[in-house]
Coordinates of C-alpha atoms in Angstrom, one line a residue:
Chain A
M23 CA 108.5 42.6 78.9
Q24 CA 108.4 43.2 82.6
E25 CA 105.4 45.6 82.2
E26 CA 103.6 43.0 80.1
I27 CA 104.2 40.3 82.7
L28 CA 102.9 42.4 85.5
A29 CA 100.0 43.8 83.6
A30 CA 98.9 40.2 82.8
N31 CA 99.5 39.1 86.4
P32 CA 100.2 41.7 89.1
A33 CA 101.2 38.9 91.5
S34 CA 103.8 37.5 89.1
R35 CA 107.0 36.2 90.6
I36 CA 109.1 37.1 87.5
R37 CA 111.5 40.0 87.7
I38 CA 113.9 41.3 85.0
R39 CA 117.2 43.1 85.7
A40 CA 119.7 44.6 83.3
V41 CA 123.4 44.5 84.0
N42 CA 125.3 47.2 82.1
D43 CA 128.9 46.3 81.3
F44 CA 131.8 48.2 83.0
G45 CA 132.9 51.1 80.8
H46 CA 129.5 51.8 79.4
E47 CA 128.2 53.9 82.2
S48 CA 127.4 56.8 79.9
G49 CA 124.8 54.7 78.1
V50 CA 122.5 54.4 81.1
A51 CA 121.1 57.9 80.8
G52 CA 120.2 57.3 77.2
A53 CA 118.6 54.0 77.9
A54 CA 116.5 55.2 80.8
G55 CA 113.2 56.8 80.0
A56 CA 110.2 57.9 82.0
D57 CA 108.5 54.7 81.1
R58 CA 111.5 52.5 81.7
T59 CA 111.8 51.7 85.3
L60 CA 113.6 48.4 85.0
P61 CA 116.6 48.3 87.4
I62 CA 119.8 48.8 85.4
L63 CA 122.7 47.5 87.5
Q64 CA 126.0 49.1 86.7
D65 CA 128.8 46.6 86.7
T66 CA 132.2 47.7 88.0
A67 CA 135.8 46.6 87.7
E68 CA 135.8 45.6 91.3
V69 CA 132.7 43.4 91.2
G70 CA 133.1 42.1 87.6
A71 CA 129.6 40.5 87.4
W72 CA 130.1 39.8 83.7
G73 CA 133.2 37.8 84.4
L74 CA 131.8 36.2 87.5
W75 CA 128.9 34.7 85.6
G76 CA 130.9 34.1 82.4
V77 CA 128.2 35.7 80.2
A78 CA 128.4 37.0 76.7
Y79 CA 127.0 40.2 75.3
R80 CA 123.1 40.2 75.2
D81 CA 122.8 37.0 77.3
V82 CA 119.7 36.8 79.4
V83 CA 120.4 34.4 82.2
I84 CA 117.3 32.9 83.9
L85 CA 117.5 31.9 87.5
D86 CA 114.8 29.9 89.4
G87 CA 113.4 30.8 92.7
D88 CA 116.3 29.4 94.5
G89 CA 118.9 31.3 92.5
N90 CA 120.0 28.3 90.4
A91 CA 120.6 28.8 86.7
L92 CA 118.0 27.5 84.4
G93 CA 119.5 28.6 81.1
V94 CA 120.5 31.5 78.9
F95 CA 118.6 33.1 76.1
N96 CA 120.8 35.2 73.9
L97 CA 119.3 38.2 72.2
T98 CA 121.7 38.2 69.3
T99 CA 120.8 34.5 68.5
H100 CA 117.2 35.2 69.1
N101 CA 115.7 38.4 67.9
L102 CA 112.9 39.8 70.1
A103 CA 111.6 41.6 67.1
F104 CA 110.4 38.2 66.0
L105 CA 107.2 37.5 67.9
G106 CA 108.2 33.8 68.0
D107 CA 111.4 34.6 69.9
Y108 CA 109.7 37.1 72.2
E109 CA 107.0 34.6 73.0
S110 CA 109.7 31.9 73.6
L111 CA 111.5 34.0 76.2
L112 CA 108.2 35.0 77.8
A113 CA 107.1 31.4 77.9
S114 CA 110.4 30.3 79.4
L115 CA 110.0 32.8 82.2
R116 CA 106.4 31.9 82.9
V117 CA 107.1 28.1 82.8
A118 CA 110.0 28.6 85.2
A119 CA 107.7 30.7 87.6
G120 CA 104.8 28.2 87.3
E121 CA 102.6 31.0 85.9
Chain B
M28 CA 85.5 -20.8 87.0
K29 CA 89.1 -21.6 86.4
R30 CA 88.9 -20.2 82.9
I31 CA 87.4 -16.9 84.2
L32 CA 89.8 -16.6 87.1
A33 CA 92.9 -16.7 84.9
P34 CA 92.0 -13.5 83.0
I35 CA 91.2 -11.8 86.3
A36 CA 94.5 -12.8 87.8
L37 CA 96.2 -11.7 84.6
A38 CA 94.4 -8.3 84.8
A39 CA 95.4 -7.9 88.4
A40 CA 99.0 -8.6 87.6
L41 CA 99.0 -6.4 84.6
L42 CA 97.5 -3.5 86.5
A43 CA 99.8 -3.9 89.4
A44 CA 102.9 -4.0 87.1
A45 CA 101.5 -1.5 84.6
P46 CA 104.0 1.2 84.0
A47 CA 102.6 4.7 84.5
P48 CA 102.1 6.7 81.3
G49 CA 105.0 8.8 80.3
A50 CA 106.1 11.4 82.9
G51 CA 103.9 14.5 82.7
Y52 CA 101.4 13.0 80.3
A53 CA 97.9 12.0 81.5
S54 CA 96.7 9.3 79.1
L55 CA 93.3 9.9 77.7
L56 CA 92.7 6.1 77.8
Q57 CA 93.4 5.7 81.5
P58 CA 89.7 6.2 82.5
L59 CA 88.9 3.0 80.6
V60 CA 90.9 0.9 83.1
T61 CA 88.3 0.8 85.8
P62 CA 85.2 -0.1 83.7
V63 CA 87.1 -2.7 81.7
T64 CA 88.4 -4.3 84.9
D65 CA 84.9 -4.2 86.5
R66 CA 83.4 -5.7 83.4
L67 CA 86.0 -8.4 83.4
A68 CA 85.1 -9.3 87.0
S69 CA 81.5 -9.9 85.9
A70 CA 82.3 -11.6 82.6
S71 CA 80.7 -15.1 82.4
D72 CA 81.5 -15.8 78.8
P73 CA 85.1 -16.9 78.2
R74 CA 85.3 -15.1 75.0
E75 CA 84.3 -11.9 76.7
A76 CA 86.9 -12.4 79.3
R77 CA 89.5 -13.1 76.7
D78 CA 88.7 -9.8 74.9
L79 CA 88.6 -7.8 78.1
G80 CA 92.0 -9.3 79.1
R81 CA 93.4 -8.2 75.7
A82 CA 92.0 -4.7 76.3
L83 CA 93.7 -4.5 79.7
T84 CA 96.9 -5.7 78.1
I85 CA 96.7 -2.8 75.6
L86 CA 95.8 -0.4 78.5
A87 CA 98.9 -1.5 80.4
R88 CA 101.2 -0.4 77.7
L89 CA 103.2 2.8 78.2
R90 CA 101.6 5.8 76.6
D91 CA 103.7 8.9 76.6
G92 CA 101.7 11.3 74.4
L93 CA 98.7 11.8 72.2
P94 CA 100.1 9.8 69.2
S95 CA 100.6 6.9 71.5
D96 CA 97.1 7.2 72.9
L97 CA 95.7 7.2 69.4
R98 CA 97.7 4.2 68.3
H99 CA 96.8 2.2 71.3
G100 CA 93.3 3.5 71.2
R101 CA 92.9 2.1 67.7
R102 CA 93.8 -1.4 68.8
L103 CA 91.7 -1.0 71.9
A104 CA 88.6 -0.1 69.9
R105 CA 89.1 -3.1 67.6
V106 CA 89.0 -5.4 70.6
L107 CA 86.1 -3.7 72.5
D108 CA 83.8 -2.7 69.7
R109 CA 83.8 -6.3 68.4
R110 CA 81.8 -7.6 71.4
F111 CA 81.0 -4.6 73.7
A112 CA 79.7 -2.0 71.4
Q113 CA 76.4 -1.7 73.3
D114 CA 77.7 -2.8 76.6
A115 CA 76.3 -0.7 79.5
M116 CA 79.6 -0.7 81.4
I117 CA 82.1 -0.3 78.5
D118 CA 80.3 1.8 75.9
P119 CA 79.7 5.0 77.8
A120 CA 83.4 5.1 79.0
L121 CA 84.6 4.3 75.5
A122 CA 82.4 7.0 74.1
A123 CA 83.8 9.6 76.6
C124 CA 87.4 8.6 75.8
W125 CA 86.7 8.9 72.1
A126 CA 85.3 12.4 72.5
D127 CA 88.6 13.3 74.3
L128 CA 90.7 11.6 71.7
R129 CA 88.9 13.6 69.0
E130 CA 89.3 16.9 70.8
A131 CA 93.0 16.6 71.6
P132 CA 94.2 16.8 68.0
L133 CA 92.0 19.9 67.5
V134 CA 93.8 21.5 70.4
E135 CA 97.2 20.7 68.8
R136 CA 95.9 22.2 65.5
A137 CA 94.8 25.4 67.3
E138 CA 98.3 25.7 69.0
L139 CA 99.9 25.3 65.6
A140 CA 97.6 27.9 64.0
A141 CA 98.5 30.4 66.8
W142 CA 102.1 30.3 65.4
A143 CA 101.0 31.4 62.0
G144 CA 102.7 34.7 61.2
R145 CA 104.9 34.3 64.2
S146 CA 107.4 31.6 63.4
G147 CA 110.1 34.0 62.4
S148 CA 110.9 32.4 59.0
D149 CA 109.4 31.9 55.6
R150 CA 110.1 28.2 55.8
G151 CA 108.3 28.0 59.1
E152 CA 105.3 29.9 57.8
L153 CA 105.1 27.6 54.8
A154 CA 105.3 24.5 57.0
I155 CA 102.6 25.8 59.3
A156 CA 100.3 26.6 56.4
R157 CA 100.8 23.2 54.8
G158 CA 100.4 21.4 58.2
L159 CA 97.1 23.1 58.8
A160 CA 95.8 22.4 55.3
R161 CA 96.7 18.8 55.6
F162 CA 95.2 18.5 59.0
D163 CA 91.9 20.1 57.8
L164 CA 91.9 17.6 54.9
I165 CA 92.4 14.5 56.9
F166 CA 90.7 15.1 60.3
P167 CA 87.1 15.3 59.1
R168 CA 87.5 11.8 57.6
G169 CA 87.7 10.5 61.1
D170 CA 84.2 11.7 61.8
A171 CA 82.9 9.8 58.7
M172 CA 84.6 6.6 59.5
P173 CA 82.3 3.6 60.3
T174 CA 84.3 2.4 63.3
R175 CA 86.1 4.0 66.3
A176 CA 89.3 2.3 65.3
R177 CA 89.4 3.9 61.9
A178 CA 88.3 7.2 63.3
A179 CA 91.4 7.1 65.6
G180 CA 93.5 6.2 62.6
A181 CA 92.4 9.3 60.7
W182 CA 92.9 11.6 63.7
L183 CA 96.4 10.1 64.2
R184 CA 97.3 10.9 60.5
A185 CA 95.9 14.4 61.0
L186 CA 98.0 14.9 64.1
R187 CA 101.1 13.8 62.3
A188 CA 100.6 16.6 59.8
V189 CA 100.7 19.1 62.7
E190 CA 103.7 17.4 64.3
R191 CA 105.6 17.5 61.0
A192 CA 104.8 21.2 60.6
R193 CA 106.1 21.9 64.1
R194 CA 109.3 20.1 63.4
I195 CA 110.0 21.9 60.2
A196 CA 109.1 25.3 61.7
D197 CA 111.3 24.4 64.6
L198 CA 108.6 25.3 67.1
D199 CA 109.6 22.7 69.6
A200 CA 113.2 23.6 69.9
P201 CA 114.1 24.4 73.5
P202 CA 114.5 28.2 73.6
L203 CA 117.1 28.1 76.5
A204 CA 120.7 27.3 75.9
P205 CA 122.7 25.8 78.8
P206 CA 123.7 28.5 81.3
P207 CA 127.3 29.8 81.6
F208 CA 127.5 28.3 85.1
A209 CA 125.9 25.4 86.8
G210 CA 123.8 25.5 89.9
L211 CA 123.6 28.5 92.2
A212 CA 124.4 31.9 90.6
P213 CA 127.6 33.5 91.9
D214 CA 126.6 36.3 94.2
F215 CA 127.3 40.0 93.6
S216 CA 126.0 43.3 94.6
L217 CA 125.6 46.2 92.2
D218 CA 123.8 49.5 92.4
D219 CA 120.7 50.3 90.4
A220 CA 121.8 53.2 88.1
N221 CA 118.4 53.8 86.4
P222 CA 117.2 57.3 87.4
N223 CA 113.6 56.2 86.7
S224 CA 113.9 53.0 88.7
P225 CA 112.2 53.0 92.2
G226 CA 115.3 51.5 93.5
L227 CA 117.8 54.0 92.2
G228 CA 121.1 53.9 94.1
E229 CA 120.2 50.8 96.0
P230 CA 122.3 47.6 95.8
V231 CA 120.8 44.7 94.0
S232 CA 121.9 41.1 94.4
P233 CA 120.8 37.8 92.8
R234 CA 120.0 36.7 96.4
D235 CA 117.6 39.6 97.0
L236 CA 114.4 37.9 95.8
P237 CA 114.1 34.3 97.0
G238 CA 111.2 32.5 95.5
T239 CA 111.3 34.8 92.4
V240 CA 112.3 33.8 88.9
T241 CA 114.7 36.4 87.7
A242 CA 116.1 37.2 84.2
W243 CA 119.4 39.0 84.1
Y244 CA 120.1 40.8 80.8
F245 CA 123.8 41.6 80.2
T246 CA 124.1 44.6 77.9
R247 CA 126.3 47.4 76.8
L248 CA 124.3 50.6 76.8
T249 CA 125.4 53.3 74.4

């Protein structure tokens, strides 16, 4: 999705990050591919980002330009394989960014 | 003179107190306010002044969306077409508004059609197909109507078919659930572990990109 956003608008102010849960470090290598350059942040027991934000598995938390939470889009509830759900998430990001 | 001043004073009061159309919606009828007001100022016939006053009363009503515009437009057309159908000040503005009122439901139809095959459910697909079919059946009747008011009525019924389809297909449901925290995101700093990321090994924080909308995907990679 990040590639699509930037391809459509190189000046886009939308950025996507992944946060991999503590204890799943070995999965990073398998997920990363030559064409996958999205930052994958590895959570740690010391930082505990998952707990800090109170998120659930497959939550996509959207922040506005000031770092305030706008909402969450869960990828278990919404299947990005359905174009409607994919377009909904994309639209939410673009609306939030004013693009 | 007294009879004519009263409607003018009423118009001024109505326009001064007129609530703005619903937040975020620019009413398609709003461009009529100026020509109707100007025409009222030059009206010498008390019956003309009365009808123009009625038109301004309708225009002062809150309009918060296209259905509201079509409903109020229908009433407006009944008042204005009765006496001002060929009026040099009113008719061009009314014709322009009606062109916009006709176009707007077509845009709604196009947006609904764009969801065909993408709603994510059979029920949604059926609702979209039925909505489009019903719209296509009703909308052309508006073009064949003898009056603007009846045309607006047909377009409103066509628009309702589209709105019903959107409701059934759940196209207007807000896609975002409330966030797990309110306000500013708690800060943290984690290293980028993607070997193909340009920022491999660098710390990343929610505070890094002010002015940027960010999406944070919490996953368990395997």
